[in-house]
Short mmCIF file of C-alpha atoms in Angstrom, two decimals:
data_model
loop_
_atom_site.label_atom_id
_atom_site.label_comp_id
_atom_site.label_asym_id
_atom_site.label_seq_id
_atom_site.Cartn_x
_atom_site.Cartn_y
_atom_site.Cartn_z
CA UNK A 26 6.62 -7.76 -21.37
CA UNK A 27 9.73 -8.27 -23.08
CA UNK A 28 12.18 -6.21 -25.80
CA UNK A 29 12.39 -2.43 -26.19
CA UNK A 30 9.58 -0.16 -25.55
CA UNK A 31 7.47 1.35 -22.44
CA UNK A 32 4.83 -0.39 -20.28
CA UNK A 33 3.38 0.35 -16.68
CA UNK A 34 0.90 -1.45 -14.06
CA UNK A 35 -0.56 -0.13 -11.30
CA UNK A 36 -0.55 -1.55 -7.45
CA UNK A 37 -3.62 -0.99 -5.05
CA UNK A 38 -1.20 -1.55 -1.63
CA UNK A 39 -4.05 -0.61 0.77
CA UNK A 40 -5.64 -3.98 -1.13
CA UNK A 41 -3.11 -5.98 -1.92
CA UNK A 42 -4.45 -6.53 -5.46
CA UNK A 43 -3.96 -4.79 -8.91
CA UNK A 44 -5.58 -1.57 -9.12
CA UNK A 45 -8.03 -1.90 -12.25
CA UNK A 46 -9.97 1.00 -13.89
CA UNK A 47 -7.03 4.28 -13.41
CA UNK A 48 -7.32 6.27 -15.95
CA UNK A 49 -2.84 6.87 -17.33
CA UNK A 50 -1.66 9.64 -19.77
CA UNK A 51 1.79 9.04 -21.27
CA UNK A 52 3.48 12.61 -22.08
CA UNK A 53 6.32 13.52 -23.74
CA UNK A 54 8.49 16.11 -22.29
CA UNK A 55 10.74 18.69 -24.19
CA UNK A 56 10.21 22.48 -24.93
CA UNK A 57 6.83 21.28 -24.96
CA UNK A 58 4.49 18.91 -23.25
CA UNK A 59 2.85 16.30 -25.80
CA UNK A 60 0.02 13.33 -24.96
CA UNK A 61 1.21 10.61 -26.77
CA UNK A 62 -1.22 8.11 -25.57
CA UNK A 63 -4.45 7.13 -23.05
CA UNK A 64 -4.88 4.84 -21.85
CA UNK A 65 -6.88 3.01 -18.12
CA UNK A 66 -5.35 0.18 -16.43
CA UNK A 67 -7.64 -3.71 -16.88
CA UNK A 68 -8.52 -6.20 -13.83
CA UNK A 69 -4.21 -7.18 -13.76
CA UNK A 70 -3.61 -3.10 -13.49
CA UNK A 71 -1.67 -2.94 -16.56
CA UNK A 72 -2.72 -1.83 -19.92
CA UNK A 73 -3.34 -4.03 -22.52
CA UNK A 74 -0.79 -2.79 -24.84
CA UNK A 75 2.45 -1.09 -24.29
CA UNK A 76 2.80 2.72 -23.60
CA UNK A 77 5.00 2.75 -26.46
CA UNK A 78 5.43 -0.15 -28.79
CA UNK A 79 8.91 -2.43 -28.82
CA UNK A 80 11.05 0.05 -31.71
CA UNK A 81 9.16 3.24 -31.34
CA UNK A 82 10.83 4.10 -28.09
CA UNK A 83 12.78 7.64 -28.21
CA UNK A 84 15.82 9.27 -25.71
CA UNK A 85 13.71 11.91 -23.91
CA UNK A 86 12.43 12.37 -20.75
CA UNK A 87 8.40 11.20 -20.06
CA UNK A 88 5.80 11.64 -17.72
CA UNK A 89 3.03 9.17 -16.90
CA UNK A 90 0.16 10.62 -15.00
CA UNK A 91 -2.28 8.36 -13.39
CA UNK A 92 -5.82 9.11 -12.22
CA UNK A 93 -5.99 7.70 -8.74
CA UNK A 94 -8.57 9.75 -6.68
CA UNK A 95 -11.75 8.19 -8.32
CA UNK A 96 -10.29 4.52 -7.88
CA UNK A 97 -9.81 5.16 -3.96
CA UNK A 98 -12.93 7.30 -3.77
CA UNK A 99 -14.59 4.37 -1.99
CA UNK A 100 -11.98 4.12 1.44
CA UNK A 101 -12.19 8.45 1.61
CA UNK A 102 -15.93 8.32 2.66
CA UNK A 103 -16.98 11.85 2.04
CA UNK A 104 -13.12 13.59 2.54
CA UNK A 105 -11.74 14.19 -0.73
CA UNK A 106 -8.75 11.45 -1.30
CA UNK A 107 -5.22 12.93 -0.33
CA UNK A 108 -3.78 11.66 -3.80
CA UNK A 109 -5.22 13.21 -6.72
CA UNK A 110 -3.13 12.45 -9.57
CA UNK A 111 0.33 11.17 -9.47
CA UNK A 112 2.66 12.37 -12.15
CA UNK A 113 5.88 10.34 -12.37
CA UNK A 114 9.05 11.85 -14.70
CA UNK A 115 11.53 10.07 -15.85
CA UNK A 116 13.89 9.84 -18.68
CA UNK A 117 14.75 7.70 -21.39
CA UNK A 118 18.75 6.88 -21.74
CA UNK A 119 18.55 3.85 -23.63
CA UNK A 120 15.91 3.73 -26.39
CA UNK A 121 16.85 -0.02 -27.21
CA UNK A 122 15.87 -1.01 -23.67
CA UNK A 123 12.66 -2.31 -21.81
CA UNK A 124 11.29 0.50 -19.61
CA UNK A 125 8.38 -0.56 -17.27
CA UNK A 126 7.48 1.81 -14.61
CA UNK A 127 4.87 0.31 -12.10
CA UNK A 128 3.14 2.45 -9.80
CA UNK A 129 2.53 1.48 -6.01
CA UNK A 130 -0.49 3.20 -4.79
CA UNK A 131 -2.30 3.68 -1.33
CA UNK A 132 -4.99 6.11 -0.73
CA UNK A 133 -2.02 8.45 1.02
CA UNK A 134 1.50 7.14 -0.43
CA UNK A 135 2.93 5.56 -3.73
CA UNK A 136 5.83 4.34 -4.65
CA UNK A 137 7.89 3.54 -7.89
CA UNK A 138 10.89 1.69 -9.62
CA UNK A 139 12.50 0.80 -13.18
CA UNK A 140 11.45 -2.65 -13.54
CA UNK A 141 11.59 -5.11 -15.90
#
């Protein structure tokens, strides 16, 4: 996705394929901790709008939380999954800038990086 605003997609790396159906909460993070949005990933693991639209994105510092213990429920056999949610901060320098935050997920690791 191009021009300013937020967007995120999620990795299955234990499949090598997009990880559809995670449930993602976009907070914002000040003196207080606000849900600005729902939202659960389709079959390309992104959602199908931007977190935050191109214009509306603010300085601040966010957290995206993604539901990842029912998606890998299926490799855990009856152990509960090691991952339960992963909650990624970050903050927001540049409100006129792209921010896309992809999530690389295994039932026991994950990963992350600004991308583009």
């Amino acid at each position: 996705m191009s021009g300013a605003g937020l967007s995120t997609h999620v990795l299955d790396t234990a499949r090598g394929r997009p990880a559809a159906g995670i449930g993602v909460q976009l907070f914002r993070v000040g003196q207080d901790r606000e849900l600005l949005r729902e939202a659960v990933t389709n079959a390309d693991g992104r959602t199908d709008e931007p977190l935050i639209a191109r214009g509306a994105l603010k300085v601040g510092t966010y957290e995206l939380v993604f539901a990842v213990a029912p998606y890998f429920a299926d490799l855990t056999g009856d152990a509960p999954p090691f991952l339960d949610v992963v909650t990624l901060r970050f903050t927001v320098a540049d409100a006129g800038a792209h921010y896309h935050v992809p999530l690389l997920v295994s039932p026991w690791a994950y990963s992350t990086y600004r991308g583009s």
